[in-house]
């Protein structure tokens, strides 16, 4: 917290309200309030894109699909089950096997001629499949495209259960990966919006929520 | 600083909680006493018609209740590991794994029970039960009596199904008479049926008091009290204790009290078997947010009301895991509407493929019909390795925030 304040050239006295979100939010002492990352992503995305009605958030620990009603309120959501497949962690593991940074996956996926079939059931199954596919001569590009398809297919299942309503926006770190985005568009047959700041939507939503709390209180630091 | 230790006040022996707890505990004591007298005792699956052993005067224990008790007291993983070491897959029911391990080790300090002389199995709860009991019968070299009540794909129970199942009830009674020397009498059955009806009516009346806002009870109470509904419905003590429970809830309604010790901000329905190894975590996660779990399908499921033998057979054909999706959905919708439920929390129980399997579609239909949000979390009724508290917390908080925003807050 001190590092961030220093970077922003602020002190604690300049902060009226701290809203914590994400895993560990309940254990962050300086926070005045806490809000789930579900609501934070919804607030952040809607602030930037008021017409969004479905949010697909793929992060490191989980994947979730949020349905927003016409009043801009989250009305339901669906999250992954007890498995890393379909989350950002899955991509981290795969990038590690392929010995390349995770942000290079997108570029290489674009060069694929025929995506390989990679399991979407289990990260460990997929890991062994990647190794055996590479060993049997499959190109790295095809394997990477298969990995992106695998994440997309898993998350598309969640999205279909929630019910897709346009516009669809992708938040969370995995939104940076065009391979997964495109595979999702293909699976869901809808265009998917995203932004360079997709990963910050949860933080933005938390900040908006903190602002709302202070406004409700009626006292705002100048 | 004071070293005074806050003493827990002794339980009131006239309270329903005390009486119901005693009935549950006495089930094991009575079975042991019968065993010590040289009588044959049985192990029985939870939806086997309890009226049969009760009318015959046979003491039985319930491996599912034992496994839940062991899991709640922290022994689930130890016993699951024993079964897995013997080759049982960790994909099968954790109650089965615990029970099979107990049959082998014959000791679990968390909850012991006497060894059986026969097994009573009914598959109206799941088909895993059949293989579980067959293996118990083989390992322990004792007879197993099975009643086959197939899943009913139709909305109503047909006369043909009643006839098919009735013949098996009669055969089971005959087999037990021959095996144990005990005799079935119509007078005793009438008495058991009367107590079972009284117990069930009191249970239904007590659980229906959740229609009041705030509810006079914490729904987690139901998860504990249902043990008596499963095992002791036909006993006089059970009927009396359930009537006391209803009276207490009525008093709470009048005085504005509740066994839910927090401000009731939201009301939900909980779906699935309790996550026994994490009962405190799952309950605290709700209570800390002012969420009262006011109802579960147990509120309806264990109200066995019937007037004769055929009616009893029909009731056992219409238990939750044996009925079709539409019937199961309608029962839940009725509970949700009657009890002003605002959200549905579903336990995706890795032990129970049947129940968890149909919940995905049923939740969707319930959510659409009642216009309430539904959220599922991963867990297990007895294997602690299948639950993550952080994941549970996020889902419950998300549900809370939706319920709040629907009320115009947040």
JSON list of C-alpha atoms in Angstrom, two decimals, chain A:
[
{"chain": "A", "resi": 1, "resn": "UNK", "atom": "CA", "xyz": [0.00, 0.00, 0.00]},
{"chain": "A", "resi": 2, "resn": "UNK", "atom": "CA", "xyz": [2.83, 2.39, 0.95]},
{"chain": "A", "resi": 3, "resn": "UNK", "atom": "CA", "xyz": [4.59, 1.71, -2.36]},
{"chain": "A", "resi": 4, "resn": "UNK", "atom": "CA", "xyz": [1.45, 2.52, -4.33]},
{"chain": "A", "resi": 5, "resn": "UNK", "atom": "CA", "xyz": [0.82, 5.72, -2.37]},
{"chain": "A", "resi": 6, "resn": "UNK", "atom": "CA", "xyz": [4.41, 6.82, -2.93]},
{"chain": "A", "resi": 7, "resn": "UNK", "atom": "CA", "xyz": [4.13, 6.17, -6.63]},
{"chain": "A", "resi": 8, "resn": "UNK", "atom": "CA", "xyz": [0.89, 8.18, -6.80]},
{"chain": "A", "resi": 9, "resn": "UNK", "atom": "CA", "xyz": [2.45, 10.90, -4.62]},
{"chain": "A", "resi": 10, "resn": "UNK", "atom": "CA", "xyz": [-0.34, 10.58, -2.06]},
{"chain": "A", "resi": 11, "resn": "UNK", "atom": "CA", "xyz": [-0.55, 9.93, 1.67]},
{"chain": "A", "resi": 12, "resn": "UNK", "atom": "CA", "xyz": [-3.08, 7.89, 3.59]},
{"chain": "A", "resi": 13, "resn": "UNK", "atom": "CA", "xyz": [-4.78, 11.13, 4.63]},
{"chain": "A", "resi": 14, "resn": "UNK", "atom": "CA", "xyz": [-5.61, 11.78, 0.98]},
{"chain": "A", "resi": 15, "resn": "UNK", "atom": "CA", "xyz": [-7.63, 8.57, 0.82]},
{"chain": "A", "resi": 16, "resn": "UNK", "atom": "CA", "xyz": [-11.20, 8.72, 2.06]},
{"chain": "A", "resi": 17, "resn": "UNK", "atom": "CA", "xyz": [-12.15, 5.14, 1.47]},
{"chain": "A", "resi": 18, "resn": "UNK", "atom": "CA", "xyz": [-10.32, 1.94, 0.56]},
{"chain": "A", "resi": 19, "resn": "UNK", "atom": "CA", "xyz": [-12.35, -0.83, -1.04]},
{"chain": "A", "resi": 20, "resn": "UNK", "atom": "CA", "xyz": [-10.73, -4.28, -1.09]},
{"chain": "A", "resi": 21, "resn": "UNK", "atom": "CA", "xyz": [-11.58, -6.91, -3.68]},
{"chain": "A", "resi": 22, "resn": "UNK", "atom": "CA", "xyz": [-10.23, -10.23, -4.95]},
{"chain": "A", "resi": 23, "resn": "UNK", "atom": "CA", "xyz": [-9.12, -13.28, -2.96]},
{"chain": "A", "resi": 24, "resn": "UNK", "atom": "CA", "xyz": [-7.81, -12.10, 0.41]},
{"chain": "A", "resi": 25, "resn": "UNK", "atom": "CA", "xyz": [-10.09, -9.04, 0.46]},
{"chain": "A", "resi": 26, "resn": "UNK", "atom": "CA", "xyz": [-11.37, -9.92, 3.92]},
{"chain": "A", "resi": 27, "resn": "UNK", "atom": "CA", "xyz": [-7.87, -9.93, 5.38]},
{"chain": "A", "resi": 28, "resn": "UNK", "atom": "CA", "xyz": [-6.72, -6.53, 4.09]},
{"chain": "A", "resi": 29, "resn": "UNK", "atom": "CA", "xyz": [-6.68, -4.39, 7.24]},
{"chain": "A", "resi": 30, "resn": "UNK", "atom": "CA", "xyz": [-6.44, -0.90, 5.70]},
{"chain": "A", "resi": 31, "resn": "UNK", "atom": "CA", "xyz": [-9.71, -1.46, 3.81]},
{"chain": "A", "resi": 32, "resn": "UNK", "atom": "CA", "xyz": [-12.89, 0.26, 4.91]},
{"chain": "A", "resi": 33, "resn": "UNK", "atom": "CA", "xyz": [-15.05, -2.10, 2.91]},
{"chain": "A", "resi": 34, "resn": "UNK", "atom": "CA", "xyz": [-14.85, -5.15, 0.70]},
{"chain": "A", "resi": 35, "resn": "UNK", "atom": "CA", "xyz": [-16.68, -6.14, -2.45]},
{"chain": "A", "resi": 36, "resn": "UNK", "atom": "CA", "xyz": [-16.41, -9.33, -4.47]},
{"chain": "A", "resi": 37, "resn": "UNK", "atom": "CA", "xyz": [-14.50, -9.17, -7.70]},
{"chain": "A", "resi": 38, "resn": "UNK", "atom": "CA", "xyz": [-17.74, -10.15, -9.40]},
{"chain": "A", "resi": 39, "resn": "UNK", "atom": "CA", "xyz": [-19.43, -6.87, -8.53]},
{"chain": "A", "resi": 40, "resn": "UNK", "atom": "CA", "xyz": [-16.21, -4.93, -9.07]},
{"chain": "A", "resi": 41, "resn": "UNK", "atom": "CA", "xyz": [-15.74, -6.27, -12.59]},
{"chain": "A", "resi": 42, "resn": "UNK", "atom": "CA", "xyz": [-19.38, -5.49, -13.35]},
{"chain": "A", "resi": 43, "resn": "UNK", "atom": "CA", "xyz": [-19.02, -1.91, -12.09]},
{"chain": "A", "resi": 44, "resn": "UNK", "atom": "CA", "xyz": [-15.72, -1.33, -13.85]},
{"chain": "A", "resi": 45, "resn": "UNK", "atom": "CA", "xyz": [-16.84, -2.70, -17.20]},
{"chain": "A", "resi": 46, "resn": "UNK", "atom": "CA", "xyz": [-20.19, -0.89, -17.14]},
{"chain": "A", "resi": 47, "resn": "UNK", "atom": "CA", "xyz": [-18.51, 2.39, -16.27]},
{"chain": "A", "resi": 48, "resn": "UNK", "atom": "CA", "xyz": [-16.48, 2.15, -19.45]},
{"chain": "A", "resi": 49, "resn": "UNK", "atom": "CA", "xyz": [-19.04, 0.32, -21.60]},
{"chain": "A", "resi": 50, "resn": "UNK", "atom": "CA", "xyz": [-22.64, 0.88, -20.43]},
{"chain": "A", "resi": 51, "resn": "UNK", "atom": "CA", "xyz": [-24.16, -1.33, -23.14]},
{"chain": "A", "resi": 52, "resn": "UNK", "atom": "CA", "xyz": [-22.40, -4.50, -22.00]},
{"chain": "A", "resi": 53, "resn": "UNK", "atom": "CA", "xyz": [-24.79, -7.23, -20.84]},
{"chain": "A", "resi": 54, "resn": "UNK", "atom": "CA", "xyz": [-22.42, -10.23, -20.55]},
{"chain": "A", "resi": 55, "resn": "UNK", "atom": "CA", "xyz": [-18.97, -10.12, -18.98]},
{"chain": "A", "resi": 56, "resn": "UNK", "atom": "CA", "xyz": [-16.48, -12.93, -19.34]},
{"chain": "A", "resi": 57, "resn": "UNK", "atom": "CA", "xyz": [-13.73, -12.56, -16.76]},
{"chain": "A", "resi": 58, "resn": "UNK", "atom": "CA", "xyz": [-10.87, -15.01, -16.96]},
{"chain": "A", "resi": 59, "resn": "UNK", "atom": "CA", "xyz": [-8.29, -14.47, -14.26]},
{"chain": "A", "resi": 60, "resn": "UNK", "atom": "CA", "xyz": [-5.54, -16.43, -12.59]},
{"chain": "A", "resi": 61, "resn": "UNK", "atom": "CA", "xyz": [-7.61, -18.17, -9.91]},
{"chain": "A", "resi": 62, "resn": "UNK", "atom": "CA", "xyz": [-10.95, -18.57, -11.62]},
{"chain": "A", "resi": 63, "resn": "UNK", "atom": "CA", "xyz": [-13.14, -17.92, -14.64]},
{"chain": "A", "resi": 64, "resn": "UNK", "atom": "CA", "xyz": [-16.55, -16.37, -14.42]},
{"chain": "A", "resi": 65, "resn": "UNK", "atom": "CA", "xyz": [-19.37, -15.17, -16.61]},
{"chain": "A", "resi": 66, "resn": "UNK", "atom": "CA", "xyz": [-21.62, -12.37, -15.36]},
{"chain": "A", "resi": 67, "resn": "UNK", "atom": "CA", "xyz": [-25.03, -11.48, -16.70]},
{"chain": "A", "resi": 68, "resn": "UNK", "atom": "CA", "xyz": [-26.03, -7.83, -16.43]},
{"chain": "A", "resi": 69, "resn": "UNK", "atom": "CA", "xyz": [-29.63, -6.68, -16.61]},
{"chain": "A", "resi": 70, "resn": "UNK", "atom": "CA", "xyz": [-30.94, -3.64, -18.49]},
{"chain": "A", "resi": 71, "resn": "UNK", "atom": "CA", "xyz": [-30.54, -1.50, -15.38]},
{"chain": "A", "resi": 72, "resn": "UNK", "atom": "CA", "xyz": [-26.83, -2.26, -15.39]},
{"chain": "A", "resi": 73, "resn": "UNK", "atom": "CA", "xyz": [-27.03, -4.55, -12.35]},
{"chain": "A", "resi": 74, "resn": "UNK", "atom": "CA", "xyz": [-25.44, -7.99, -12.11]},
{"chain": "A", "resi": 75, "resn": "UNK", "atom": "CA", "xyz": [-28.34, -10.43, -11.93]},
{"chain": "A", "resi": 76, "resn": "UNK", "atom": "CA", "xyz": [-26.58, -13.78, -12.08]},
{"chain": "A", "resi": 77, "resn": "UNK", "atom": "CA", "xyz": [-23.17, -15.33, -12.56]},
{"chain": "A", "resi": 78, "resn": "UNK", "atom": "CA", "xyz": [-21.49, -18.66, -13.09]},
{"chain": "A", "resi": 79, "resn": "UNK", "atom": "CA", "xyz": [-17.99, -19.65, -12.02]},
{"chain": "A", "resi": 80, "resn": "UNK", "atom": "CA", "xyz": [-15.62, -22.47, -12.92]},
{"chain": "A", "resi": 81, "resn": "UNK", "atom": "CA", "xyz": [-15.68, -25.67, -10.88]},
{"chain": "A", "resi": 82, "resn": "UNK", "atom": "CA", "xyz": [-12.77, -27.09, -8.91]},
{"chain": "A", "resi": 83, "resn": "UNK", "atom": "CA", "xyz": [-10.29, -27.23, -11.76]},
{"chain": "A", "resi": 84, "resn": "UNK", "atom": "CA", "xyz": [-7.65, -24.91, -13.20]},
{"chain": "A", "resi": 85, "resn": "UNK", "atom": "CA", "xyz": [-8.71, -25.72, -16.78]},
{"chain": "A", "resi": 86, "resn": "UNK", "atom": "CA", "xyz": [-10.31, -22.63, -18.30]},
{"chain": "A", "resi": 87, "resn": "UNK", "atom": "CA", "xyz": [-8.42, -20.18, -16.08]},
{"chain": "A", "resi": 88, "resn": "UNK", "atom": "CA", "xyz": [-5.36, -18.01, -16.54]},
{"chain": "A", "resi": 89, "resn": "UNK", "atom": "CA", "xyz": [-3.36, -20.48, -14.45]},
{"chain": "A", "resi": 90, "resn": "UNK", "atom": "CA", "xyz": [-3.89, -23.04, -17.21]},
{"chain": "A", "resi": 91, "resn": "UNK", "atom": "CA", "xyz": [-2.22, -20.68, -19.72]},
{"chain": "A", "resi": 92, "resn": "UNK", "atom": "CA", "xyz": [0.65, -20.01, -17.27]},
{"chain": "A", "resi": 93, "resn": "UNK", "atom": "CA", "xyz": [1.29, -23.74, -16.95]},
{"chain": "A", "resi": 94, "resn": "UNK", "atom": "CA", "xyz": [1.19, -24.24, -20.71]},
{"chain": "A", "resi": 95, "resn": "UNK", "atom": "CA", "xyz": [3.48, -21.28, -21.40]},
{"chain": "A", "resi": 96, "resn": "UNK", "atom": "CA", "xyz": [5.88, -22.73, -18.89]},
{"chain": "A", "resi": 97, "resn": "UNK", "atom": "CA", "xyz": [5.97, -26.10, -20.69]},
{"chain": "A", "resi": 98, "resn": "UNK", "atom": "CA", "xyz": [6.51, -24.32, -23.99]},
{"chain": "A", "resi": 99, "resn": "UNK", "atom": "CA", "xyz": [9.22, -22.20, -22.35]},
{"chain": "A", "resi": 100, "resn": "UNK", "atom": "CA", "xyz": [7.87, -18.88, -23.54]},
{"chain": "A", "resi": 101, "resn": "UNK", "atom": "CA", "xyz": [6.32, -15.86, -21.81]},
{"chain": "A", "resi": 102, "resn": "UNK", "atom": "CA", "xyz": [2.53, -16.11, -21.58]},
{"chain": "A", "resi": 103, "resn": "UNK", "atom": "CA", "xyz": [2.08, -12.90, -23.60]},
{"chain": "A", "resi": 104, "resn": "UNK", "atom": "CA", "xyz": [3.78, -14.54, -26.58]},
{"chain": "A", "resi": 105, "resn": "UNK", "atom": "CA", "xyz": [1.04, -17.19, -26.93]},
{"chain": "A", "resi": 106, "resn": "UNK", "atom": "CA", "xyz": [-1.24, -14.86, -28.93]},
{"chain": "A", "resi": 107, "resn": "UNK", "atom": "CA", "xyz": [1.32, -14.09, -31.64]},
{"chain": "A", "resi": 108, "resn": "UNK", "atom": "CA", "xyz": [2.25, -17.71, -32.09]},
{"chain": "A", "resi": 109, "resn": "UNK", "atom": "CA", "xyz": [-1.38, -18.88, -32.11]},
{"chain": "A", "resi": 110, "resn": "UNK", "atom": "CA", "xyz": [-2.04, -16.62, -35.11]},
{"chain": "A", "resi": 111, "resn": "UNK", "atom": "CA", "xyz": [0.47, -18.61, -37.13]},
{"chain": "A", "resi": 112, "resn": "UNK", "atom": "CA", "xyz": [-1.34, -21.92, -36.57]},
{"chain": "A", "resi": 113, "resn": "UNK", "atom": "CA", "xyz": [-2.52, -23.80, -39.65]},
{"chain": "A", "resi": 114, "resn": "UNK", "atom": "CA", "xyz": [-4.64, -26.44, -37.90]},
{"chain": "A", "resi": 115, "resn": "UNK", "atom": "CA", "xyz": [-5.16, -26.15, -34.13]},
{"chain": "A", "resi": 116, "resn": "UNK", "atom": "CA", "xyz": [-4.31, -29.32, -32.24]},
{"chain": "A", "resi": 117, "resn": "UNK", "atom": "CA", "xyz": [-6.90, -31.00, -29.97]},
{"chain": "A", "resi": 118, "resn": "UNK", "atom": "CA", "xyz": [-6.04, -30.30, -26.33]},
{"chain": "A", "resi": 119, "resn": "UNK", "atom": "CA", "xyz": [-8.15, -31.54, -23.41]},
{"chain": "A", "resi": 120, "resn": "UNK", "atom": "CA", "xyz": [-10.26, -28.99, -21.60]},
{"chain": "A", "resi": 121, "resn": "UNK", "atom": "CA", "xyz": [-11.05, -31.35, -18.73]},
{"chain": "A", "resi": 122, "resn": "UNK", "atom": "CA", "xyz": [-7.92, -31.14, -16.64]},
{"chain": "A", "resi": 123, "resn": "UNK", "atom": "CA", "xyz": [-4.71, -29.08, -16.60]},
{"chain": "A", "resi": 124, "resn": "UNK", "atom": "CA", "xyz": [-2.53, -32.12, -15.95]},
{"chain": "A", "resi": 125, "resn": "UNK", "atom": "CA", "xyz": [-4.18, -34.09, -18.78]},
{"chain": "A", "resi": 126, "resn": "UNK", "atom": "CA", "xyz": [-3.66, -31.10, -21.08]},
{"chain": "A", "resi": 127, "resn": "UNK", "atom": "CA", "xyz": [-0.02, -30.78, -20.01]},
{"chain": "A", "resi": 128, "resn": "UNK", "atom": "CA", "xyz": [0.70, -34.38, -20.93]},
{"chain": "A", "resi": 129, "resn": "UNK", "atom": "CA", "xyz": [-1.17, -33.94, -24.21]},
{"chain": "A", "resi": 130, "resn": "UNK", "atom": "CA", "xyz": [0.93, -30.90, -25.12]},
{"chain": "A", "resi": 131, "resn": "UNK", "atom": "CA", "xyz": [4.13, -32.82, -24.47]},
{"chain": "A", "resi": 132, "resn": "UNK", "atom": "CA", "xyz": [3.01, -35.87, -26.46]},
{"chain": "A", "resi": 133, "resn": "UNK", "atom": "CA", "xyz": [1.69, -33.75, -29.36]},
{"chain": "A", "resi": 134, "resn": "UNK", "atom": "CA", "xyz": [5.02, -31.90, -29.58]},
{"chain": "A", "resi": 135, "resn": "UNK", "atom": "CA", "xyz": [6.88, -35.20, -29.33]},
{"chain": "A", "resi": 136, "resn": "UNK", "atom": "CA", "xyz": [4.86, -36.61, -32.24]},
{"chain": "A", "resi": 137, "resn": "UNK", "atom": "CA", "xyz": [5.81, -33.66, -34.46]},
{"chain": "A", "resi": 138, "resn": "UNK", "atom": "CA", "xyz": [2.91, -31.23, -34.10]},
{"chain": "A", "resi": 139, "resn": "UNK", "atom": "CA", "xyz": [3.98, -27.60, -34.62]},
{"chain": "A", "resi": 140, "resn": "UNK", "atom": "CA", "xyz": [4.25, -25.35, -31.58]},
{"chain": "A", "resi": 141, "resn": "UNK", "atom": "CA", "xyz": [1.83, -22.91, -33.23]},
{"chain": "A", "resi": 142, "resn": "UNK", "atom": "CA", "xyz": [-0.85, -25.56, -33.71]},
{"chain": "A", "resi": 143, "resn": "UNK", "atom": "CA", "xyz": [-0.42, -26.70, -30.11]},
{"chain": "A", "resi": 144, "resn": "UNK", "atom": "CA", "xyz": [-0.74, -23.11, -28.83]},
{"chain": "A", "resi": 145, "resn": "UNK", "atom": "CA", "xyz": [-3.89, -22.55, -30.86]},
{"chain": "A", "resi": 146, "resn": "UNK", "atom": "CA", "xyz": [-5.23, -25.80, -29.39]},
{"chain": "A", "resi": 147, "resn": "UNK", "atom": "CA", "xyz": [-4.46, -24.51, -25.89]},
{"chain": "A", "resi": 148, "resn": "UNK", "atom": "CA", "xyz": [-6.39, -21.28, -26.58]},
{"chain": "A", "resi": 149, "resn": "UNK", "atom": "CA", "xyz": [-9.32, -23.30, -27.95]},
{"chain": "A", "resi": 150, "resn": "UNK", "atom": "CA", "xyz": [-9.25, -25.46, -24.86]},
{"chain": "A", "resi": 151, "resn": "UNK", "atom": "CA", "xyz": [-9.65, -22.45, -22.53]},
{"chain": "A", "resi": 152, "resn": "UNK", "atom": "CA", "xyz": [-12.32, -20.97, -24.77]},
{"chain": "A", "resi": 153, "resn": "UNK", "atom": "CA", "xyz": [-14.34, -24.18, -24.94]},
{"chain": "A", "resi": 154, "resn": "UNK", "atom": "CA", "xyz": [-14.35, -24.51, -21.16]},
{"chain": "A", "resi": 155, "resn": "UNK", "atom": "CA", "xyz": [-15.44, -20.92, -20.55]},
{"chain": "A", "resi": 156, "resn": "UNK", "atom": "CA", "xyz": [-17.95, -20.99, -23.40]},
{"chain": "A", "resi": 157, "resn": "UNK", "atom": "CA", "xyz": [-19.75, -23.76, -21.53]},
{"chain": "A", "resi": 158, "resn": "UNK", "atom": "CA", "xyz": [-20.18, -21.45, -18.53]},
{"chain": "A", "resi": 159, "resn": "UNK", "atom": "CA", "xyz": [-21.28, -18.56, -20.76]},
{"chain": "A", "resi": 160, "resn": "UNK", "atom": "CA", "xyz": [-23.92, -20.65, -22.49]},
{"chain": "A", "resi": 161, "resn": "UNK", "atom": "CA", "xyz": [-25.31, -21.73, -19.14]},
{"chain": "A", "resi": 162, "resn": "UNK", "atom": "CA", "xyz": [-25.62, -18.13, -17.98]},
{"chain": "A", "resi": 163, "resn": "UNK", "atom": "CA", "xyz": [-27.08, -17.13, -21.36]},
{"chain": "A", "resi": 164, "resn": "UNK", "atom": "CA", "xyz": [-25.28, -14.84, -23.78]},
{"chain": "A", "resi": 165, "resn": "UNK", "atom": "CA", "xyz": [-26.73, -11.39, -24.23]},
{"chain": "A", "resi": 166, "resn": "UNK", "atom": "CA", "xyz": [-24.90, -8.79, -26.32]},
{"chain": "A", "resi": 167, "resn": "UNK", "atom": "CA", "xyz": [-22.78, -6.78, -25.89]},
{"chain": "A", "resi": 168, "resn": "UNK", "atom": "CA", "xyz": [-20.17, -9.17, -24.58]},
{"chain": "A", "resi": 169, "resn": "UNK", "atom": "CA", "xyz": [-17.03, -7.86, -22.91]},
{"chain": "A", "resi": 170, "resn": "UNK", "atom": "CA", "xyz": [-13.97, -9.75, -21.77]},
{"chain": "A", "resi": 171, "resn": "UNK", "atom": "CA", "xyz": [-12.18, -8.59, -18.63]},
{"chain": "A", "resi": 172, "resn": "UNK", "atom": "CA", "xyz": [-9.33, -10.07, -16.59]},
{"chain": "A", "resi": 173, "resn": "UNK", "atom": "CA", "xyz": [-5.77, -10.83, -17.61]},
{"chain": "A", "resi": 174, "resn": "UNK", "atom": "CA", "xyz": [-6.60, -13.46, -20.22]},
{"chain": "A", "resi": 175, "resn": "UNK", "atom": "CA", "xyz": [-8.47, -10.82, -22.26]},
{"chain": "A", "resi": 176, "resn": "UNK", "atom": "CA", "xyz": [-5.02, -9.73, -23.43]},
{"chain": "A", "resi": 177, "resn": "UNK", "atom": "CA", "xyz": [-4.69, -13.02, -25.25]},
{"chain": "A", "resi": 178, "resn": "UNK", "atom": "CA", "xyz": [-6.17, -12.63, -28.73]},
{"chain": "A", "resi": 179, "resn": "UNK", "atom": "CA", "xyz": [-5.96, -16.36, -29.32]},
{"chain": "A", "resi": 180, "resn": "UNK", "atom": "CA", "xyz": [-8.43, -17.07, -26.51]},
{"chain": "A", "resi": 181, "resn": "UNK", "atom": "CA", "xyz": [-10.61, -14.07, -27.47]},
{"chain": "A", "resi": 182, "resn": "UNK", "atom": "CA", "xyz": [-10.93, -15.20, -31.05]},
{"chain": "A", "resi": 183, "resn": "UNK", "atom": "CA", "xyz": [-11.57, -18.81, -30.07]},
{"chain": "A", "resi": 184, "resn": "UNK", "atom": "CA", "xyz": [-14.33, -17.59, -27.73]},
{"chain": "A", "resi": 185, "resn": "UNK", "atom": "CA", "xyz": [-15.91, -15.48, -30.46]},
{"chain": "A", "resi": 186, "resn": "UNK", "atom": "CA", "xyz": [-15.94, -18.53, -32.68]},
{"chain": "A", "resi": 187, "resn": "UNK", "atom": "CA", "xyz": [-17.46, -20.75, -29.97]},
{"chain": "A", "resi": 188, "resn": "UNK", "atom": "CA", "xyz": [-20.10, -18.22, -28.90]},
{"chain": "A", "resi": 189, "resn": "UNK", "atom": "CA", "xyz": [-20.73, -16.72, -32.35]},
{"chain": "A", "resi": 190, "resn": "UNK", "atom": "CA", "xyz": [-20.73, -13.15, -31.00]},
{"chain": "A", "resi": 191, "resn": "UNK", "atom": "CA", "xyz": [-18.18, -10.34, -31.19]},
{"chain": "A", "resi": 192, "resn": "UNK", "atom": "CA", "xyz": [-16.30, -9.90, -27.94]},
{"chain": "A", "resi": 193, "resn": "UNK", "atom": "CA", "xyz": [-15.16, -6.46, -26.83]},
{"chain": "A", "resi": 194, "resn": "UNK", "atom": "CA", "xyz": [-12.08, -5.89, -24.72]},
{"chain": "A", "resi": 195, "resn": "UNK", "atom": "CA", "xyz": [-9.60, -3.16, -23.95]},
{"chain": "A", "resi": 196, "resn": "UNK", "atom": "CA", "xyz": [-5.95, -2.77, -23.12]},
{"chain": "A", "resi": 197, "resn": "UNK", "atom": "CA", "xyz": [-7.08, -2.12, -19.56]},
{"chain": "A", "resi": 198, "resn": "UNK", "atom": "CA", "xyz": [-9.32, -5.22, -19.30]},
{"chain": "A", "resi": 199, "resn": "UNK", "atom": "CA", "xyz": [-7.15, -6.49, -16.48]},
{"chain": "A", "resi": 200, "resn": "UNK", "atom": "CA", "xyz": [-7.84, -3.34, -14.46]},
{"chain": "A", "resi": 201, "resn": "UNK", "atom": "CA", "xyz": [-11.65, -3.55, -14.59]},
{"chain": "A", "resi": 202, "resn": "UNK", "atom": "CA", "xyz": [-11.93, -5.14, -11.14]},
{"chain": "A", "resi": 203, "resn": "UNK", "atom": "CA", "xyz": [-9.72, -2.43, -9.61]},
{"chain": "A", "resi": 204, "resn": "UNK", "atom": "CA", "xyz": [-11.67, 0.27, -11.45]},
{"chain": "A", "resi": 205, "resn": "UNK", "atom": "CA", "xyz": [-14.94, -1.18, -10.13]},
{"chain": "A", "resi": 206, "resn": "UNK", "atom": "CA", "xyz": [-13.57, -1.22, -6.59]},
{"chain": "A", "resi": 207, "resn": "UNK", "atom": "CA", "xyz": [-12.51, 2.42, -6.93]},
{"chain": "A", "resi": 208, "resn": "UNK", "atom": "CA", "xyz": [-15.95, 3.40, -8.24]},
{"chain": "A", "resi": 209, "resn": "UNK", "atom": "CA", "xyz": [-17.60, 1.57, -5.39]},
{"chain": "A", "resi": 210, "resn": "UNK", "atom": "CA", "xyz": [-15.35, 3.36, -2.86]},
{"chain": "A", "resi": 211, "resn": "UNK", "atom": "CA", "xyz": [-16.30, 6.65, -4.49]},
{"chain": "A", "resi": 212, "resn": "UNK", "atom": "CA", "xyz": [-19.99, 5.76, -4.19]},
{"chain": "A", "resi": 213, "resn": "UNK", "atom": "CA", "xyz": [-19.54, 4.97, -0.51]},
{"chain": "A", "resi": 214, "resn": "UNK", "atom": "CA", "xyz": [-17.91, 8.31, 0.16]},
{"chain": "A", "resi": 215, "resn": "UNK", "atom": "CA", "xyz": [-20.57, 10.12, -1.86]},
{"chain": "A", "resi": 216, "resn": "UNK", "atom": "CA", "xyz": [-23.24, 8.37, 0.19]},
{"chain": "A", "resi": 217, "resn": "UNK", "atom": "CA", "xyz": [-21.50, 9.63, 3.33]},
{"chain": "A", "resi": 218, "resn": "UNK", "atom": "CA", "xyz": [-21.48, 13.12, 1.88]},
{"chain": "A", "resi": 219, "resn": "UNK", "atom": "CA", "xyz": [-17.88, 14.00, 2.74]},
{"chain": "A", "resi": 220, "resn": "UNK", "atom": "CA", "xyz": [-15.27, 13.98, 0.05]},
{"chain": "A", "resi": 221, "resn": "UNK", "atom": "CA", "xyz": [-11.65, 15.04, 0.33]},
{"chain": "A", "resi": 222, "resn": "UNK", "atom": "CA", "xyz": [-10.90, 18.04, -1.83]}
]
